[in-house]
PDB file of C-alpha atoms and ligand atoms in Angstrom:
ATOM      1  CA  UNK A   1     138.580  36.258  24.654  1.00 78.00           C
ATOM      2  CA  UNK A   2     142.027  38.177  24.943  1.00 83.00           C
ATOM      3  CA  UNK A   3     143.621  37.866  28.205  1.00 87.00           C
ATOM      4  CA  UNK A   4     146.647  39.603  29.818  1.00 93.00           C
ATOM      5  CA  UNK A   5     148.998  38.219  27.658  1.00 91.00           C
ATOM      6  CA  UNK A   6     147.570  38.901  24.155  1.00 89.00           C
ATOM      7  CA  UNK A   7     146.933  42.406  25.486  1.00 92.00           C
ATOM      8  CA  UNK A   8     150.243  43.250  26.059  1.00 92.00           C
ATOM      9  CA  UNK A   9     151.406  41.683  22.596  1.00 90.00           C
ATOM     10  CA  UNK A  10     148.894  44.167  21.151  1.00 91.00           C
ATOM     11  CA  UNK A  11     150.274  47.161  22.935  1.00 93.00           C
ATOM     12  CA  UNK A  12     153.745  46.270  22.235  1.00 91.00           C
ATOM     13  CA  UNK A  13     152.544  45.816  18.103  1.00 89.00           C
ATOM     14  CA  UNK A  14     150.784  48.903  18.562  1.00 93.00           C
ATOM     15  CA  UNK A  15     153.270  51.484  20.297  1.00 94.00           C
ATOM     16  CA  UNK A  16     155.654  52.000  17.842  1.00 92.00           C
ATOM     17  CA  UNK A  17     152.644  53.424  15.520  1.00 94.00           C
ATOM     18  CA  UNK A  18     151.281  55.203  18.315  1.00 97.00           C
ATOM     19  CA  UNK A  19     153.513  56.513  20.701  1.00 97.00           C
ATOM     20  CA  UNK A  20     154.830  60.486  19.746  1.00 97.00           C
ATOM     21  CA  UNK A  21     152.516  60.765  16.740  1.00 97.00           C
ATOM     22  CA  UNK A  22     149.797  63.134  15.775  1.00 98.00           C
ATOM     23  CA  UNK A  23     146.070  61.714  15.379  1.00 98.00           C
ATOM     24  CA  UNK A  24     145.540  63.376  11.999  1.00 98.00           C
ATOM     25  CA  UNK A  25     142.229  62.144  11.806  1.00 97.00           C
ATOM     26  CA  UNK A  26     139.837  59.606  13.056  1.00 97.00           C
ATOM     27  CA  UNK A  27     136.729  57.942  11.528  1.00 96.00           C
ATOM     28  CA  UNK A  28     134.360  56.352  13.757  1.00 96.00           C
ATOM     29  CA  UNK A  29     131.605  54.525  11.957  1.00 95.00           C
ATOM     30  CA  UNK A  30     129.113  53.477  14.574  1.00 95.00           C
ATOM     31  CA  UNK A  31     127.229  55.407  17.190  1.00 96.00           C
ATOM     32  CA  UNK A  32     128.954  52.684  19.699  1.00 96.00           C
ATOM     33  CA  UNK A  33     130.162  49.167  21.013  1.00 96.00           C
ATOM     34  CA  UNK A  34     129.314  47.993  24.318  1.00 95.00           C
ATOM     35  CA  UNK A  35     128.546  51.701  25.412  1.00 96.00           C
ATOM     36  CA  UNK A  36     127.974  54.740  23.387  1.00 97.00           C
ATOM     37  CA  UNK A  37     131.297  56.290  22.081  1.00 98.00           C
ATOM     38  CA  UNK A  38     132.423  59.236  24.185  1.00 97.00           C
ATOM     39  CA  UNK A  39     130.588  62.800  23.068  1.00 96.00           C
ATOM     40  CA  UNK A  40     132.253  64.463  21.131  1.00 97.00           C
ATOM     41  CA  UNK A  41     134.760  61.547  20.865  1.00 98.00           C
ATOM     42  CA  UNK A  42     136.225  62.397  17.360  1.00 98.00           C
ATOM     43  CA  UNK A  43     137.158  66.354  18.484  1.00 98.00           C
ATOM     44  CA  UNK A  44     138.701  64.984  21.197  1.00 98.00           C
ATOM     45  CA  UNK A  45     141.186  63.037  19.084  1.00 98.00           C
ATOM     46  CA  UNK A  46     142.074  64.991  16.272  1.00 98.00           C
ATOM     47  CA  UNK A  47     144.984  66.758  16.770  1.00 98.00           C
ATOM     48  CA  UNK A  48     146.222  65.055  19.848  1.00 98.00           C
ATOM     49  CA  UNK A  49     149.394  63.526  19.887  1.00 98.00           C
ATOM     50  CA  UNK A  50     149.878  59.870  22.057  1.00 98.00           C
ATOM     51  CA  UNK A  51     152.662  60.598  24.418  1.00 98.00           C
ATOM     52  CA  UNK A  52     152.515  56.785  25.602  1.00 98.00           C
ATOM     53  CA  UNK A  53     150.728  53.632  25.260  1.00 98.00           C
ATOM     54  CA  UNK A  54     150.445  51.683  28.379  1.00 97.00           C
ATOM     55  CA  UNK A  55     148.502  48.629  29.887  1.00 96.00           C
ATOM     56  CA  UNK A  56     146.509  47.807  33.168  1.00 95.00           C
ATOM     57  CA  UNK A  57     145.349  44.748  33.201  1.00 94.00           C
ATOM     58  CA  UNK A  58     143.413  43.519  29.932  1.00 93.00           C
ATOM     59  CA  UNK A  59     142.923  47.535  29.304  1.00 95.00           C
ATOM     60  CA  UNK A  60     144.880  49.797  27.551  1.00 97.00           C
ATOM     61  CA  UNK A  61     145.881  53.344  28.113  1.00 98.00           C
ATOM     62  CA  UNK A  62     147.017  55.907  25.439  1.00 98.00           C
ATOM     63  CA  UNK A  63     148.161  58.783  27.118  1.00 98.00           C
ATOM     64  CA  UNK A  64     146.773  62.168  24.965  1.00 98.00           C
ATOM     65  CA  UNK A  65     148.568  65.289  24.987  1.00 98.00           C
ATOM     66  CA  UNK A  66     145.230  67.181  25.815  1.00 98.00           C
ATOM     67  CA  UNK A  67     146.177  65.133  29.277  1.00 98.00           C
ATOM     68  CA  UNK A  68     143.197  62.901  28.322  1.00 98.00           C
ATOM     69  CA  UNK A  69     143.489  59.311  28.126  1.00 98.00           C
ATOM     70  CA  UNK A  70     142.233  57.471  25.790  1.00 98.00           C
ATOM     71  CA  UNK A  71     140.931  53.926  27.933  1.00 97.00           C
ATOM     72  CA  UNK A  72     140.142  50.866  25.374  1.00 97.00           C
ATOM     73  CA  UNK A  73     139.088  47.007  26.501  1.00 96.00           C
ATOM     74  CA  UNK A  74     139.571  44.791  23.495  1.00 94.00           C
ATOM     75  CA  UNK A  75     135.860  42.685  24.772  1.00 93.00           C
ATOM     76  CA  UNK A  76     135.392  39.469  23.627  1.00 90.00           C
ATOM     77  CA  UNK A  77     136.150  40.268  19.707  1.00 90.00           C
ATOM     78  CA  UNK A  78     138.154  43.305  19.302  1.00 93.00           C
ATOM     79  CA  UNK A  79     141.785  43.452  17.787  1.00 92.00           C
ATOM     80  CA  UNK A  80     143.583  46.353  16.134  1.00 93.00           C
ATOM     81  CA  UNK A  81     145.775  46.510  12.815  1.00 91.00           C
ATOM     82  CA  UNK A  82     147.815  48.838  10.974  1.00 90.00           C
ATOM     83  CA  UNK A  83     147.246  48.971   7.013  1.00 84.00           C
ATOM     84  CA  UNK A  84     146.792  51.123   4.602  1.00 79.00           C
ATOM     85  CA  UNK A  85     143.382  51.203   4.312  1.00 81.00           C
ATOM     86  CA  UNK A  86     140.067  49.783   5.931  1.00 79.00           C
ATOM     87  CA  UNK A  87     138.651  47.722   4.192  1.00 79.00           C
ATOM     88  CA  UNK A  88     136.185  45.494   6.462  1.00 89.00           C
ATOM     89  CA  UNK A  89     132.953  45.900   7.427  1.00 91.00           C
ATOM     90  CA  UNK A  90     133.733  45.128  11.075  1.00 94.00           C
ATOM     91  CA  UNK A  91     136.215  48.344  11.018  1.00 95.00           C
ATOM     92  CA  UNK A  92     134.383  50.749  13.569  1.00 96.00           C
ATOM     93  CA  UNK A  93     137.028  52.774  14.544  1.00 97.00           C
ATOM     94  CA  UNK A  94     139.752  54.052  11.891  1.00 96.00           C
ATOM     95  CA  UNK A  95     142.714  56.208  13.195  1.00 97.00           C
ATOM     96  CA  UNK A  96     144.759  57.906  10.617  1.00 96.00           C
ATOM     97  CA  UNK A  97     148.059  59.283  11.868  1.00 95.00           C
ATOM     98  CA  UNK A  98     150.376  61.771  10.869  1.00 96.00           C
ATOM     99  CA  UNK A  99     152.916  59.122   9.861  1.00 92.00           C
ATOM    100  CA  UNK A 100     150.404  57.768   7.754  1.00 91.00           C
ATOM    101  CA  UNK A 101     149.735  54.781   8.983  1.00 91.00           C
ATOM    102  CA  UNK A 102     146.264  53.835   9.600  1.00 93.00           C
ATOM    103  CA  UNK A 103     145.289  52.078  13.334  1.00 95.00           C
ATOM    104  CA  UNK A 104     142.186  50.450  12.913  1.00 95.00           C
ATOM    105  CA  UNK A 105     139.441  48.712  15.314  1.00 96.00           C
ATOM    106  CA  UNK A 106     137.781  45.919  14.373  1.00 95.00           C
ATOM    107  CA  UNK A 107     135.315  44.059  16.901  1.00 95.00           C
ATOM    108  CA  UNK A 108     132.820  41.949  14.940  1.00 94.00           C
ATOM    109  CA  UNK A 109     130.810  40.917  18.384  1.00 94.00           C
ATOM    110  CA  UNK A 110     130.797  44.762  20.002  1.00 95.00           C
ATOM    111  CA  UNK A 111     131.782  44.083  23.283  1.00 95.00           C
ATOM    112  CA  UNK A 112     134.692  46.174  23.062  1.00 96.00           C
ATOM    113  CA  UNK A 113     135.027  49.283  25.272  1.00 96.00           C
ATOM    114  CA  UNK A 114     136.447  53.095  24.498  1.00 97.00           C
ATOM    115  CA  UNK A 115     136.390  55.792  26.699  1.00 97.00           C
ATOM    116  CA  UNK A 116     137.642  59.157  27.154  1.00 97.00           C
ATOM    117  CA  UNK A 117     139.367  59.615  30.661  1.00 97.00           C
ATOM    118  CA  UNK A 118     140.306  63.080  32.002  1.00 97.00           C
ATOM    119  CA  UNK A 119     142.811  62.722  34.893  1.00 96.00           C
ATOM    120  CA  UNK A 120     140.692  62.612  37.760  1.00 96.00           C
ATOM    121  CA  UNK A 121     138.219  60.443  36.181  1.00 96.00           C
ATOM    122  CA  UNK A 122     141.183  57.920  35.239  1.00 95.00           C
ATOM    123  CA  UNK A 123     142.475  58.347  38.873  1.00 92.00           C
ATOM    124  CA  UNK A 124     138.862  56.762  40.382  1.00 94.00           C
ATOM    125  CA  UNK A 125     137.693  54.698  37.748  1.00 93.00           C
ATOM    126  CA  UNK A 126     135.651  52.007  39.292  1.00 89.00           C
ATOM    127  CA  UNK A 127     137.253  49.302  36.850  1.00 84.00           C
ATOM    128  CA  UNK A 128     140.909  50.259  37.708  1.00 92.00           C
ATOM    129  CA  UNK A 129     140.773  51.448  41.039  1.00 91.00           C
ATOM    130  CA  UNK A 130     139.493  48.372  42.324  1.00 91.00           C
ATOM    131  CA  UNK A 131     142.214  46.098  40.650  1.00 94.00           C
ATOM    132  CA  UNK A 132     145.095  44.134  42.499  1.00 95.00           C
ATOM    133  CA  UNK A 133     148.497  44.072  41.592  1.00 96.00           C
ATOM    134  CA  UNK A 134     149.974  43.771  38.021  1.00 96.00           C
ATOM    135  CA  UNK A 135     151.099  39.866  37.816  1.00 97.00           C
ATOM    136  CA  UNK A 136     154.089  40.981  36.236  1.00 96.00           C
ATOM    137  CA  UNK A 137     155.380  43.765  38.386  1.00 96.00           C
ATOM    138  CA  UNK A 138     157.612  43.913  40.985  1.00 95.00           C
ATOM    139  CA  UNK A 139     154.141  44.394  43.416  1.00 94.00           C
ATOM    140  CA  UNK A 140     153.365  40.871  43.072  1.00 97.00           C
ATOM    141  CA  UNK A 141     155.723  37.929  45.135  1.00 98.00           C
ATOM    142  CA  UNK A 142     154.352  35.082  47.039  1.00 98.00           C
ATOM    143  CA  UNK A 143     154.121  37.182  49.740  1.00 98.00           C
ATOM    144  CA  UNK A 144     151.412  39.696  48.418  1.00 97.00           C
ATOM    145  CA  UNK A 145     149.733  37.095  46.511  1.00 98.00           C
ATOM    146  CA  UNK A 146     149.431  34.542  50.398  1.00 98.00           C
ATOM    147  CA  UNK A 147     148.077  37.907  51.972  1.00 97.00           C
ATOM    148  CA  UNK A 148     145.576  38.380  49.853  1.00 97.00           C
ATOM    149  CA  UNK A 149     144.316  34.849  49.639  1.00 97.00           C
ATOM    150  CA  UNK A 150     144.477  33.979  53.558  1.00 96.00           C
ATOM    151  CA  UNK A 151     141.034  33.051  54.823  1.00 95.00           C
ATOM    152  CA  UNK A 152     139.848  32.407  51.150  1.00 96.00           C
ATOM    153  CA  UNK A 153     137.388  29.427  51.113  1.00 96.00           C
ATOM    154  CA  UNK A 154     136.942  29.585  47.710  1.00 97.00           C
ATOM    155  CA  UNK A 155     138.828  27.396  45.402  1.00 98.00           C
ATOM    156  CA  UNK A 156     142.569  28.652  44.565  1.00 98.00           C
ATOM    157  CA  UNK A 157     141.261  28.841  40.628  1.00 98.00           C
ATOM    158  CA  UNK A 158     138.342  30.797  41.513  1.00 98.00           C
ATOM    159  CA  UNK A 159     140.753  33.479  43.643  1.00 98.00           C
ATOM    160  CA  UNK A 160     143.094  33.556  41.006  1.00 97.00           C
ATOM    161  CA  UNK A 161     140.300  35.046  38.721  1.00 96.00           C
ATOM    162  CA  UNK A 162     139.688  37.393  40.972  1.00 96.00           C
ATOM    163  CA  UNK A 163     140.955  40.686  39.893  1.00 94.00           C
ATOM    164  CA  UNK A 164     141.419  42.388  43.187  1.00 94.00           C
ATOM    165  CA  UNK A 165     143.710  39.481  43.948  1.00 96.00           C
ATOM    166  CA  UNK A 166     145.612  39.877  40.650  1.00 96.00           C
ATOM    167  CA  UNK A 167     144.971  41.924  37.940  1.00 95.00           C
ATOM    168  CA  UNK A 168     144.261  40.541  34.264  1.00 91.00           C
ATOM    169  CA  UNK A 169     144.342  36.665  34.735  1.00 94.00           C
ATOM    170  CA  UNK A 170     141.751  35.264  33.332  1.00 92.00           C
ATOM    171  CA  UNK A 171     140.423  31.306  32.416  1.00 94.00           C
ATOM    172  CA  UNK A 172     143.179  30.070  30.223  1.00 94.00           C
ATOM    173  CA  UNK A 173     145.938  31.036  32.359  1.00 95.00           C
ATOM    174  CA  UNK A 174     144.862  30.425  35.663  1.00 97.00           C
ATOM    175  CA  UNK A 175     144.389  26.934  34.391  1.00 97.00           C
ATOM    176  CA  UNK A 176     148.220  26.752  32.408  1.00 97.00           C
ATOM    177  CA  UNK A 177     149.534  28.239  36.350  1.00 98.00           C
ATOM    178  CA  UNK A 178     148.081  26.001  38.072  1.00 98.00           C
ATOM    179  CA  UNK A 179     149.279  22.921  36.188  1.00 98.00           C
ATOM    180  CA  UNK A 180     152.878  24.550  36.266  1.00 98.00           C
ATOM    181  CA  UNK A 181     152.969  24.889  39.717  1.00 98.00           C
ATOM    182  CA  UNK A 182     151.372  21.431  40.433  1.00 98.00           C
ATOM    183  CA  UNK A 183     148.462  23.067  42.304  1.00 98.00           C
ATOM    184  CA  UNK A 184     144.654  21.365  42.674  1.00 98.00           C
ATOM    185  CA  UNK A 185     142.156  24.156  41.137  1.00 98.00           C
ATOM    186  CA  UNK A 186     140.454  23.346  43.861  1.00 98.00           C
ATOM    187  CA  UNK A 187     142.378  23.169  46.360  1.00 98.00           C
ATOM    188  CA  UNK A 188     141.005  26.112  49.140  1.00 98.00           C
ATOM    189  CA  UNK A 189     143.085  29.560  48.302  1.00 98.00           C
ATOM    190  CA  UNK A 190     143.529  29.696  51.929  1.00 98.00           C
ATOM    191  CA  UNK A 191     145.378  26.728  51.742  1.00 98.00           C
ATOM    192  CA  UNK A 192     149.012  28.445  50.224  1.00 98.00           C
ATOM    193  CA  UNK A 193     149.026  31.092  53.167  1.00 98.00           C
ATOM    194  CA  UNK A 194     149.523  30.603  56.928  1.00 97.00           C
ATOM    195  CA  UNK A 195     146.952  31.842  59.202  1.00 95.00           C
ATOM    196  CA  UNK A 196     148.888  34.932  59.644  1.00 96.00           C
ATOM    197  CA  UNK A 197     148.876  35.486  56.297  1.00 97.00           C
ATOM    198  CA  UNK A 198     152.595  34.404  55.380  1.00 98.00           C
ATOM    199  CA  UNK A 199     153.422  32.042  51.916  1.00 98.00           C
ATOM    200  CA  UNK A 200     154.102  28.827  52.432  1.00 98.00           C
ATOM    201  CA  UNK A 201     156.221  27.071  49.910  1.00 98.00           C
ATOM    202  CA  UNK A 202     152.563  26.760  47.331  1.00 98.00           C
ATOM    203  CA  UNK A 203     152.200  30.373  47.421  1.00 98.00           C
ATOM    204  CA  UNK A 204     156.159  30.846  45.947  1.00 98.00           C
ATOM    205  CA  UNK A 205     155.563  28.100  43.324  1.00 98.00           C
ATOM    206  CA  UNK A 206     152.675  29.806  41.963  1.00 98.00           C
ATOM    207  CA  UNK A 207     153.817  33.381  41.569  1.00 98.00           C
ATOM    208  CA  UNK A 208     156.805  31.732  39.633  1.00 98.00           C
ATOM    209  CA  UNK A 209     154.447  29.661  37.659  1.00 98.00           C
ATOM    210  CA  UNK A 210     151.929  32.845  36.706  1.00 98.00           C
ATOM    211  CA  UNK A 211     154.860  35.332  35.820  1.00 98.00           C
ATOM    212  CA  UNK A 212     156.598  32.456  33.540  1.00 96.00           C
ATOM    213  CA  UNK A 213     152.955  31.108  31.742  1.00 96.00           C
ATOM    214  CA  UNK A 214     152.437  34.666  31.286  1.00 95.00           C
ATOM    215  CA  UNK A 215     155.370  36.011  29.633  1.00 92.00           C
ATOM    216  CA  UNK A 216     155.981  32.636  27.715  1.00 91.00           C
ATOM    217  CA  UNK A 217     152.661  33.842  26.244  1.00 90.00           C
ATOM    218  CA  UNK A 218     153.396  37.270  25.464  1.00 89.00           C
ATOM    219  CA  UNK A 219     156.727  36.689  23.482  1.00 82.00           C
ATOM    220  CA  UNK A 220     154.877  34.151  21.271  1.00 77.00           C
ATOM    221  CA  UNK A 221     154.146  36.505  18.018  1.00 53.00           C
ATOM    222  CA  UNK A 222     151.234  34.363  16.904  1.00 48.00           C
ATOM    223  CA  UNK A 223     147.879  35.594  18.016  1.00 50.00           C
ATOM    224  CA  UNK A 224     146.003  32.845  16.924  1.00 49.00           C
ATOM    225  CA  UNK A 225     144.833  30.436  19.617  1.00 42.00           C
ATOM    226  CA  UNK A 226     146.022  27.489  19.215  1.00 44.00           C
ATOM    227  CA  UNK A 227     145.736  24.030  21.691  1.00 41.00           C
ATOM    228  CA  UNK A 228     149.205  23.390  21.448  1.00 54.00           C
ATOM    229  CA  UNK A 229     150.524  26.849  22.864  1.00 71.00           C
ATOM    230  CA  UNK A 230     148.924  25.007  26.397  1.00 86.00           C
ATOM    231  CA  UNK A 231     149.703  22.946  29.214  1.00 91.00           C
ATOM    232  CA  UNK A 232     146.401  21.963  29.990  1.00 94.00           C
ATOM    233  CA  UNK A 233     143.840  24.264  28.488  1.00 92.00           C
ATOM    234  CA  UNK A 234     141.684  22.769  25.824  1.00 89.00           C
ATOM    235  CA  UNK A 235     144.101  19.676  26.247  1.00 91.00           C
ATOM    236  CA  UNK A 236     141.175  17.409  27.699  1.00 93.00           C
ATOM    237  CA  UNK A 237     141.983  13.711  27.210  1.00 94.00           C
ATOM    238  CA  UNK A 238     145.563  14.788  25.990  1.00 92.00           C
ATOM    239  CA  UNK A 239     148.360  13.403  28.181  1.00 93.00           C
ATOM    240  CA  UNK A 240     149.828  15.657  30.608  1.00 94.00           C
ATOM    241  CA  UNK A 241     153.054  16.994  29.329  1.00 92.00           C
ATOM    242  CA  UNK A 242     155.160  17.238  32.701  1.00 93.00           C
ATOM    243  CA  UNK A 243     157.519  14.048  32.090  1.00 90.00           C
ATOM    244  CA  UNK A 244     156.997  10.800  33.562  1.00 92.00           C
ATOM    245  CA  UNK A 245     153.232  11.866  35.220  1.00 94.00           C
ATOM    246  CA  UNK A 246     151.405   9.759  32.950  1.00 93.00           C
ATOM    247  CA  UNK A 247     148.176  11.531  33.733  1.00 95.00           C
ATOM    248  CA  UNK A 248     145.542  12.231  31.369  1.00 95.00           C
ATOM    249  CA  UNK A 249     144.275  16.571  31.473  1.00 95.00           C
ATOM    250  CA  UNK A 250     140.556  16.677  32.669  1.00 96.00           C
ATOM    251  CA  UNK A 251     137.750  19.172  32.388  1.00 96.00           C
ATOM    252  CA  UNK A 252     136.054  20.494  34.926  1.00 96.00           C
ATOM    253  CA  UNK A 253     132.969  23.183  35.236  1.00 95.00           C
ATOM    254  CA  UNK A 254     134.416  25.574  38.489  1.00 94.00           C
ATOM    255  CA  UNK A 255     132.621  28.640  38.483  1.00 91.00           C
ATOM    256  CA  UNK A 256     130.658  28.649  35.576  1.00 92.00           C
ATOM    257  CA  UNK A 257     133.848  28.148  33.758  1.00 93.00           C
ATOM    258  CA  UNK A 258     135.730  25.137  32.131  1.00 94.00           C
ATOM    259  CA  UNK A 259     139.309  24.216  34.126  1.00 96.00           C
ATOM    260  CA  UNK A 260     141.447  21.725  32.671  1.00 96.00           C
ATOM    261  CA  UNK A 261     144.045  20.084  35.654  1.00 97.00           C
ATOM    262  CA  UNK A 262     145.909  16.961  35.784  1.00 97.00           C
ATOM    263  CA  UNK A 263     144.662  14.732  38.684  1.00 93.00           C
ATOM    264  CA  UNK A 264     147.913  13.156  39.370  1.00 96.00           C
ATOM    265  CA  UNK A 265     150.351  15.835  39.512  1.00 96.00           C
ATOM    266  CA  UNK A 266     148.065  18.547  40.369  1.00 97.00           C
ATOM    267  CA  UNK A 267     147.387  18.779  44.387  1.00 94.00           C
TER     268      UNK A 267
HETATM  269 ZN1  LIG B 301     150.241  15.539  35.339  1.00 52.66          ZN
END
C-alpha cells in the first residue's frame, strides 16, 4: 500500500504534466472504484486547467480552475503514468491534456478514491479536517508531536499510526522510525512526554528519525518495494544494520499489524 512517501514521489512525477495545463479531455471507463465517480465527473474536468498539484497526507489535491478540487487516494493498488496511450485493462481513468500527454489511472484492486471538492466541501472534509500535522512541515517538532502523545497508553507504534497525531505515516515507516530512533514499538506513547506535556529527549529523537526515514524515501526514484530500501521492515531474521548491535530484526503482530524492531537496540 503507498504511504506518505511514495505519494509525494507521485505528485512530484506528476506535476510537471499537470500543473498550468488544460484537461482536453478525460475518459473514465468504469461507473467507479471504491465509491461511485463524482456526477457528472467528466463535465467537470474538461476544460479545466490544474493551477497546482498538492498533497495532504497519502491524498492528493489538484487544484481546478473552476475553483474545484480534484481529491484522489491512490488505495491499496492505484498508481498513475504518463504515455502515449492506454493500453491496459486496469486503465479506469485516462486524462488527455492539452500538451498531449496522457495521465492515466490504473488501480487493478479498486480501492482507490476520486472526488470532486468544491471549496467549502474541501474546507470540512471529514478525512482532512480531522488530520494532524504534516510530518514534514515546519508544524511538526518534538514538541507538538510530546503534546499530542501525553497520557497515551497505547503503544508509541500504535500512536504513531494515528493520523490525528501525524498525518500520512503508515506501517512501514512507523516501523523504519522507530528503529532509527532506537525506540521500543511498544514502549507507552506517553512515555516520550512529561506529564505536562513537554518532550523529553525520546520525543526529539523521533521527530528527527520520521522526517529523515521519510524523505530518504521520497528521493529514492524507484517505486518498487524492495526489502533492502529498510531498516527493519520485512527484514525479520536479518541482522540489524545499526553497527556493532548484533541484534537480529523481529516480527511482531501490534494492532492487527506486523512491526519489525530490534530487541537490543530498540527501548
Ligand atoms: Zn539493533
Amino acid at each position: 500500500m503507498p504511504e506518505l512517501p511514495e505519494v509525494e514521489a507521485v505528485r512530484r512525477s506528476l506535476a510537471p504534466f499537470l500543473t498550468q495545463t488544460r484537461i482536453a479531455d478525460v475518459e473514465v471507463r468504469r461507473p467507479d472504484l471504491r465509491v461511485p465517480f463524482p456526477r457528472r465527473f467528466r463535465a467537470r474536468l474538461v476544460n479545466q486547467t490544474v493551477l497546482s498539484l498538492t498533497r495532504r497526507a497519502k491524498y492528493l489535491m489538484a487544484a481546478l480552475s473552476s475553483s474545484e478540487t480534484l481529491l484522489v487516494h491512490l488505495g491499496m493498488s492505484g498508481s498513475f503514468r504518463v504515455d502515449s496511450e492506454s493500453v491496459d485493462r486496469h486503465d479506469h481513468v485516462v486524462m488527455h491534456m492539452s500538451s498531449g500527454a496522457v495521465v492515466i489511472f490504473n488501480d487493478p484492486r479498486r480501492f482507490g478514491l476520486m472526488l470532486l471538492l468544491t471549496p467549502a466541501q474541501l474546507a470540512r472534509h471529514p478525512v482532512l479536517s480531522r488530520l494532524g500535522p504534516e510530518p514534514l512541515s515546519s508544524d511538526f517538532d518534538a514538541a507538538a508531536l510530546a503534546r499530542a502523545c501525553r497520557g497515551r497508553k497505547t503503544a508509541l507504534k500504535v500512536a504513531l499510526l494515528d493520523q490525528r497525531i501525524v498525518a500520512g505515516i503508515g506501517n512501514i515507516y512507523a516501523s523504519e522510525a522507530l528503529h532509527r530512533a532506537r525506540l521500543s514499538p511498544f514502549r507507552r506513547g506517553s512515555t516520550i512526554a512529561t506529564a505536562s506535556g513537554a518532550p523529553r529527549e525520546a520525543a526529539e529523537r523521533l521527530t528527527e528519525a520520521i522526517k529523515h526515514v521519510l524523505t530518504t524515501a521520497i528521493d529514492r526514484t524507484s517505486r518498487t518495494y524492495r526489502s533492502s530500501r529498510f531498516r527493519v521492515y520485512d527484514r525479520e531474521g536479518e541482522r540489524c544494520l545499526r553497527r556493532r548491535c548484533g541484534g537480529v530484526i523481529r516480527r511482531r503482530t501490534q494492532a492487527g499489524r506486523s512491526t519489525f524492531y530490534c530487541s537490543v537496540c530498540q527501548r
